[in-house]
Amino acid sequence: MPQDTQASVWAEARAFLRAYHAETNMPNLNARLRDVEAEIAECGSYQLLSAELVHGAKMAWRNSARCVGRLHWPALTVRDLRHLREPAAIFAELRRHLHLAWNGGQLQPLMSVFGPGVQIINDQLIRYAGYANGSGDPQNRALTDFLCAQGWTPPAEPGPYDVLPLAIEASGQVQLYHLVREDVREVSFSHPESPAFAGLNLKWHALPVISDMPLSVGGLQFECAPFSGWYVQTEIAARNLADAERYDQLPAVARAMGLDTRRERSLWRDRALLELNVAVLHSFDVAGVRLADHHRVSRQFVRFEARERRTGRAVQGRWSWLISPLSPALTPIWQRHYQEDAAVRPAFLKRLPGWEGAKGGPAKCPFHG
């Protein structure tokens, strides 16, 4: 390892270990620093202890400037699976991650950290295919094309919610793995006051698992560290299903609700958007699946800010990501100001989309999906 890189790793390791020991009241900081410095001098790198990795992952969530759900960072469960590097074994543990995080519908925040030399190409473990004919999720068209080029064959009759296979890369080779029905929990949507709404046949998967963001802790980078929490209803209803560039369902919702779509001044889009959010919240509640709403999560973020201030830590925040896409001015975050993304570590990083950087391209450039 070049000497300047080695010095950088040592500087980040030193800063992280000091923070870790201070926050956890762990003793023997100086001895640990000496051991790490000697290991870096001899090997060019070092190994985090499992407890250090766990706390570092929690700190990365706490530092995630784009995440409004950070109040819960201490509750993150971290699975230290760094001994696993083989794609088949990793896929088996990804399936286990989905089942553990599901937790009977009471979704629990979970991260699985795997060994070096492997990465997941998909940006989330569960993604719906996007096809050239416009069906499915247009956002995933490039990913779908990439997976087809790797050998995936779409269903004979492609649908709007075809779950894509997972592409796992190791040693420059990409292998595809298929999730089965019991791995993918989905919620079908109905409306508490409109029987016609169910006829739209809308649904979404219940568990978002971010899988393309490397975890950086103490100068070390873990390329394969999928992380899951739970959705805010606006992510599904005000973006995934509503955006014109995604599923574009507001006109269909308006028709099902009997709204006057002849004039924009009737605010039919706004009303349809609200009713779509009502339907998503209602349906997750009926299904018994954990889902945040934009009002509660905004209040929780204010509590997170206050708690961080008491510790003397500054809160990083990307305001445009923290505010709700539905009625943002009604939330307490609307009039607040935050320090824009600073280079704070530990952190989740952003790399090139897998289909562009699948052959080991460098990280370039979030947590909830």
Coordinates of C-alpha atoms in Angstrom, one line a residue:
M1 CA 0.0 0.0 0.0
P2 CA 1.4 3.5 -0.9
Q3 CA 2.7 5.4 2.1
D4 CA 0.2 8.3 1.7
T5 CA -2.7 5.8 1.6
Q6 CA -1.4 4.0 4.6
A7 CA -1.2 7.3 6.5
S8 CA -4.8 8.1 5.5
V9 CA -6.0 4.7 6.8
W10 CA -4.2 5.3 10.1
A11 CA -5.6 8.8 10.4
E12 CA -9.2 7.6 9.9
A13 CA -8.6 4.6 12.1
R14 CA -7.2 6.8 14.9
A15 CA -10.2 9.2 14.7
F16 CA -12.7 6.4 14.6
L17 CA -11.2 4.4 17.5
R18 CA -11.1 7.5 19.7
A19 CA -14.8 8.2 19.0
Y20 CA -15.7 4.6 19.5
H21 CA -14.0 4.3 22.9
A22 CA -15.5 7.6 24.0
E23 CA -19.0 6.7 23.0
T24 CA -19.0 3.2 24.4
N25 CA -16.8 3.8 27.4
M26 CA -14.5 1.0 26.2
P27 CA -11.2 0.9 28.1
N28 CA -7.6 0.5 26.8
L29 CA -7.8 3.0 24.0
N30 CA -4.0 3.6 23.9
A31 CA -3.3 -0.1 23.7
R32 CA -5.7 -0.6 20.9
L33 CA -4.2 2.4 19.0
R34 CA -0.7 0.9 19.3
D35 CA -1.9 -2.4 18.0
V36 CA -3.7 -0.9 15.0
E37 CA -0.7 1.4 14.2
A38 CA 1.6 -1.6 14.3
E39 CA -0.7 -3.7 12.1
I40 CA -1.0 -0.9 9.5
A41 CA 2.7 -0.4 9.5
E42 CA 3.3 -4.2 8.9
C43 CA 0.4 -5.0 6.6
G44 CA -0.8 -1.7 5.2
S45 CA -4.2 -2.2 6.7
Y46 CA -5.9 -3.7 9.8
Q47 CA -8.9 -5.6 11.0
L48 CA -11.7 -4.0 12.9
L49 CA -12.9 -6.0 15.9
S50 CA -16.5 -7.1 15.6
A51 CA -17.8 -4.7 18.2
E52 CA -16.0 -1.9 16.5
L53 CA -17.6 -2.8 13.2
V54 CA -21.0 -2.9 14.8
H55 CA -20.7 0.5 16.4
G56 CA -19.1 2.0 13.2
A57 CA -22.1 0.8 11.2
K58 CA -24.5 2.5 13.6
M59 CA -22.4 5.7 13.4
A60 CA -22.6 5.6 9.6
W61 CA -26.4 5.5 9.9
R62 CA -26.3 8.4 12.4
N63 CA -24.2 10.4 10.0
S64 CA -26.4 9.7 6.9
A65 CA -27.3 13.2 5.7
R66 CA -30.1 12.0 3.5
C67 CA -32.0 9.8 6.0
V68 CA -34.9 11.2 8.0
G69 CA -35.2 8.1 10.2
R70 CA -32.0 8.4 12.1
L71 CA -33.6 8.5 15.6
H72 CA -33.4 4.7 15.6
W73 CA -29.7 4.3 14.9
P74 CA -28.9 2.7 18.2
A75 CA -31.3 -0.2 17.4
L76 CA -29.4 -1.3 14.3
T77 CA -28.5 -5.0 14.3
V78 CA -25.3 -5.7 12.5
R79 CA -24.4 -9.2 11.2
D80 CA -20.6 -9.6 11.0
L81 CA -20.2 -11.9 8.0
R82 CA -16.8 -10.8 6.9
H83 CA -15.7 -14.4 6.6
L84 CA -18.0 -14.9 3.7
R85 CA -16.7 -14.1 0.2
E86 CA -18.3 -16.7 -2.0
P87 CA -21.4 -15.5 -4.0
A88 CA -23.5 -18.6 -3.3
A89 CA -22.9 -18.3 0.5
I90 CA -23.5 -14.6 0.4
F91 CA -26.8 -15.1 -1.5
A92 CA -28.0 -17.6 1.2
E93 CA -27.3 -15.0 3.8
L94 CA -29.0 -12.3 1.8
R95 CA -32.1 -14.4 1.9
R96 CA -31.7 -14.8 5.6
H97 CA -31.3 -11.1 5.9
L98 CA -34.7 -10.6 4.3
H99 CA -36.3 -13.0 6.7
L100 CA -34.7 -11.6 9.8
A101 CA -35.4 -8.0 8.9
W102 CA -39.1 -9.0 8.1
N103 CA -39.6 -10.0 11.8
G104 CA -43.2 -10.9 11.3
G105 CA -44.0 -7.6 9.7
Q106 CA -42.5 -5.6 12.5
L107 CA -39.5 -4.7 10.4
Q108 CA -36.2 -4.3 12.3
P109 CA -33.2 -2.3 11.1
L110 CA -30.5 -4.7 9.9
M111 CA -27.1 -4.7 8.2
S112 CA -25.1 -7.6 6.9
V113 CA -21.4 -7.0 6.3
F114 CA -19.6 -9.4 4.0
G115 CA -15.9 -10.0 3.2
P116 CA -13.8 -8.2 0.6
G117 CA -13.7 -8.8 -3.2
V118 CA -17.5 -9.0 -3.7
Q119 CA -20.3 -6.6 -4.4
I120 CA -24.0 -6.6 -5.2
I121 CA -24.8 -4.9 -8.6
N122 CA -28.4 -4.2 -7.8
D123 CA -29.0 -1.0 -5.9
Q124 CA -31.7 -2.8 -3.7
L125 CA -32.2 -6.4 -3.1
I126 CA -35.8 -6.2 -4.3
R127 CA -36.4 -4.3 -7.5
Y128 CA -39.1 -4.6 -10.1
A129 CA -38.1 -5.0 -13.8
G130 CA -38.5 -2.2 -16.3
Y131 CA -39.2 -3.1 -19.9
A132 CA -38.7 -1.4 -23.3
N133 CA -42.5 -1.4 -23.9
G134 CA -43.0 0.8 -20.9
S135 CA -44.3 -1.8 -18.4
G136 CA -42.8 -2.3 -15.0
D137 CA -40.6 0.3 -13.3
P138 CA -38.9 2.6 -15.8
Q139 CA -36.3 3.5 -13.2
N140 CA -34.9 0.0 -13.5
R141 CA -34.7 -0.2 -17.3
A142 CA -30.9 0.0 -17.4
L143 CA -30.6 -2.6 -14.6
T144 CA -33.0 -4.9 -16.3
D145 CA -31.1 -4.6 -19.6
F146 CA -27.9 -5.4 -17.8
L147 CA -29.4 -8.5 -16.1
C148 CA -30.8 -9.7 -19.4
A149 CA -27.3 -9.3 -20.9
Q150 CA -26.0 -11.5 -18.1
G151 CA -28.5 -14.3 -19.0
W152 CA -31.7 -13.4 -17.2
T153 CA -34.9 -14.3 -19.2
P154 CA -38.0 -12.2 -18.3
P155 CA -41.3 -13.9 -17.8
A156 CA -43.1 -15.0 -21.0
E157 CA -45.7 -12.3 -20.2
P158 CA -43.8 -9.5 -18.5
G159 CA -45.8 -7.7 -15.8
P160 CA -45.6 -4.5 -13.7
Y161 CA -44.0 -6.2 -10.7
D162 CA -41.5 -8.8 -11.9
V163 CA -38.8 -9.2 -9.2
L164 CA -35.4 -8.9 -10.7
P165 CA -32.6 -11.5 -9.9
L166 CA -29.6 -10.4 -7.8
A167 CA -26.3 -10.0 -9.6
I168 CA -23.3 -10.7 -7.3
E169 CA -19.9 -9.9 -8.6
A170 CA -16.7 -11.6 -7.3
S171 CA -13.3 -11.8 -9.0
G172 CA -14.6 -10.0 -12.0
Q173 CA -17.4 -12.5 -12.6
V174 CA -21.1 -11.8 -12.3
Q175 CA -23.5 -14.5 -11.2
L176 CA -27.3 -14.2 -11.0
Y177 CA -29.4 -15.5 -8.1
H178 CA -33.2 -15.6 -7.9
L179 CA -35.3 -14.8 -4.9
V180 CA -38.3 -17.0 -4.4
R181 CA -41.8 -15.9 -3.4
E182 CA -41.4 -16.3 0.3
D183 CA -38.4 -13.9 0.2
V184 CA -40.4 -11.0 -1.2
R185 CA -43.1 -9.7 1.1
E186 CA -45.6 -7.5 -0.8
V187 CA -48.6 -5.4 0.2
S188 CA -51.5 -5.0 -2.1
F189 CA -53.3 -1.6 -1.9
S190 CA -56.9 -0.8 -1.1
H191 CA -58.6 2.3 0.0
P192 CA -60.7 2.6 3.2
E193 CA -63.4 4.5 1.5
S194 CA -63.2 3.6 -2.2
P195 CA -63.9 0.0 -3.2
A196 CA -62.9 0.8 -6.8
F197 CA -59.3 1.5 -5.7
A198 CA -58.5 -2.1 -5.2
G199 CA -59.3 -2.7 -8.9
L200 CA -56.1 -0.8 -9.8
N201 CA -54.1 -3.8 -8.6
L202 CA -51.3 -1.7 -7.1
K203 CA -48.8 -3.1 -4.7
W204 CA -45.3 -2.7 -3.5
H205 CA -42.7 -4.8 -1.6
A206 CA -42.6 -4.1 2.1
L207 CA -38.9 -4.2 2.8
P208 CA -36.3 -1.8 1.3
V209 CA -32.8 -3.2 1.4
I210 CA -30.1 -0.8 0.1
S211 CA -27.3 -2.9 -1.4
D212 CA -25.0 -0.7 -3.5
M213 CA -23.6 1.7 -0.9
P214 CA -20.2 0.7 0.5
L215 CA -19.7 1.2 4.3
S216 CA -16.7 3.2 5.3
V217 CA -15.5 2.7 8.9
G218 CA -12.1 3.6 10.3
G219 CA -10.4 4.0 7.0
L220 CA -11.7 0.7 5.7
Q221 CA -14.3 0.2 3.0
F222 CA -16.8 -2.7 2.9
E223 CA -18.2 -2.9 -0.6
C224 CA -20.9 -5.5 0.3
A225 CA -22.9 -4.3 3.3
P226 CA -26.7 -4.3 2.5
F227 CA -28.7 -2.3 5.0
S228 CA -32.5 -2.3 5.6
G229 CA -34.9 -0.2 7.6
W230 CA -38.5 0.4 6.7
Y231 CA -40.4 2.7 4.3
V232 CA -42.0 6.1 4.9
Q233 CA -45.3 5.9 3.1
T234 CA -44.4 8.9 0.9
E235 CA -41.5 6.9 -0.7
I236 CA -44.0 4.5 -2.1
A237 CA -47.1 6.6 -2.7
A238 CA -45.6 10.0 -3.5
R239 CA -42.6 8.9 -5.5
N240 CA -42.5 5.2 -6.7
L241 CA -46.1 5.0 -7.7
A242 CA -46.8 8.6 -8.4
D243 CA -43.9 10.0 -10.3
A244 CA -44.5 10.4 -14.0
E245 CA -41.1 8.8 -14.6
R246 CA -42.0 5.8 -12.5
Y247 CA -45.4 4.1 -12.3
D248 CA -47.3 7.3 -13.1
Q249 CA -50.5 6.2 -11.3
L250 CA -52.1 9.5 -10.4
P251 CA -54.4 9.6 -13.4
A252 CA -55.6 6.1 -12.7
V253 CA -56.1 6.9 -9.0
A254 CA -58.1 10.0 -9.9
R255 CA -60.4 8.0 -12.2
A256 CA -61.0 5.4 -9.5
M257 CA -61.8 8.1 -7.0
G258 CA -64.1 9.9 -9.4
L259 CA -62.1 13.1 -9.5
D260 CA -62.6 15.8 -12.2
T261 CA -59.4 15.6 -14.3
R262 CA -60.5 18.0 -17.0
R263 CA -58.8 21.0 -15.4
E264 CA -55.6 21.3 -13.4
R265 CA -57.2 23.9 -11.2
S266 CA -59.5 21.2 -9.8
L267 CA -56.3 20.0 -8.0
W268 CA -57.1 16.5 -9.0
R269 CA -53.4 15.5 -9.0
D270 CA -53.0 16.8 -5.4
R271 CA -56.1 15.0 -4.3
A272 CA -55.2 11.8 -6.0
L273 CA -51.7 12.0 -4.4
L274 CA -53.3 12.4 -1.0
E275 CA -55.6 9.4 -1.5
L276 CA -52.8 7.2 -2.8
N277 CA -50.9 8.0 0.5
V278 CA -54.1 7.2 2.5
A279 CA -54.4 3.9 0.6
V280 CA -50.7 2.9 1.3
L281 CA -51.0 3.7 5.0
H282 CA -54.3 1.9 5.3
S283 CA -53.0 -1.2 3.5
F284 CA -49.8 -1.6 5.5
D285 CA -51.8 -1.2 8.7
V286 CA -54.3 -3.9 7.6
A287 CA -51.4 -6.2 6.6
G288 CA -49.7 -5.6 10.0
V289 CA -46.5 -4.3 8.4
R290 CA -44.4 -1.5 9.9
L291 CA -44.5 1.7 7.9
A292 CA -43.7 5.3 9.0
D293 CA -45.7 8.3 8.0
H294 CA -44.2 11.6 7.1
H295 CA -45.6 13.5 10.1
R296 CA -44.3 11.1 12.7
V297 CA -40.9 10.6 11.1
S298 CA -40.4 14.3 10.9
R299 CA -41.2 14.8 14.6
Q300 CA -38.8 11.9 15.3
F301 CA -36.1 13.6 13.4
V302 CA -36.5 16.8 15.5
R303 CA -36.0 14.5 18.6
F304 CA -32.9 13.1 16.9
E305 CA -31.5 16.6 16.4
A306 CA -32.1 17.5 20.1
R307 CA -30.5 14.3 21.3
E308 CA -27.4 14.9 19.0
R309 CA -27.1 18.5 20.3
R310 CA -27.0 17.2 23.9
T311 CA -24.0 15.0 22.9
G312 CA -22.2 17.9 21.2
R313 CA -22.5 16.4 17.8
A314 CA -23.5 18.4 14.7
V315 CA -26.4 17.0 12.6
Q316 CA -25.6 16.6 8.9
G317 CA -28.6 17.0 6.7
R318 CA -29.6 17.3 3.0
W319 CA -32.7 19.3 3.4
S320 CA -34.2 18.4 0.0
W321 CA -34.1 14.7 1.1
L322 CA -35.3 15.2 4.6
I323 CA -38.5 17.1 3.8
S324 CA -41.6 15.1 2.8
P325 CA -42.7 15.2 -0.8
L326 CA -46.3 15.4 0.6
S327 CA -47.3 18.5 2.5
P328 CA -43.7 19.4 3.5
A329 CA -44.7 22.8 5.0
L330 CA -46.8 20.9 7.6
T331 CA -43.8 19.2 9.0
P332 CA -41.4 20.8 11.6
I333 CA -38.4 20.2 9.2
W334 CA -39.7 22.7 6.7
Q335 CA -38.2 25.8 8.4
R336 CA -35.0 24.2 9.7
H337 CA -31.5 24.5 8.3
Y338 CA -28.8 21.9 8.2
Q339 CA -25.2 21.6 7.4
E340 CA -24.9 20.1 3.9
D341 CA -23.2 16.8 3.4
A342 CA -19.7 17.1 4.9
A343 CA -17.1 14.4 4.6
V344 CA -18.0 12.8 7.9
R345 CA -16.9 9.2 8.7
P346 CA -18.1 6.6 9.3
A347 CA -20.4 6.8 6.3
F348 CA -22.3 5.1 3.5
L349 CA -20.7 5.9 0.2
K350 CA -22.2 6.0 -3.3
R351 CA -20.7 4.1 -6.2
L352 CA -21.4 4.0 -9.8
P353 CA -24.6 2.0 -10.8
G354 CA -23.6 -1.6 -10.9
W355 CA -24.2 -2.0 -14.6
E356 CA -21.7 0.9 -15.3
G357 CA -19.2 -0.1 -12.7
A358 CA -19.7 -3.8 -12.5
K359 CA -16.1 -4.5 -13.4
G360 CA -14.6 -3.0 -10.4
G361 CA -14.9 0.7 -11.2
P362 CA -14.1 3.2 -8.5
A363 CA -16.6 4.6 -6.1
K364 CA -18.1 7.9 -7.3
C365 CA -20.5 10.4 -6.4
P366 CA -28.6 6.9 1.2
F367 CA -30.0 5.2 2.7
H368 CA -33.7 4.5 2.4
G369 CA -35.2 3.4 -0.9

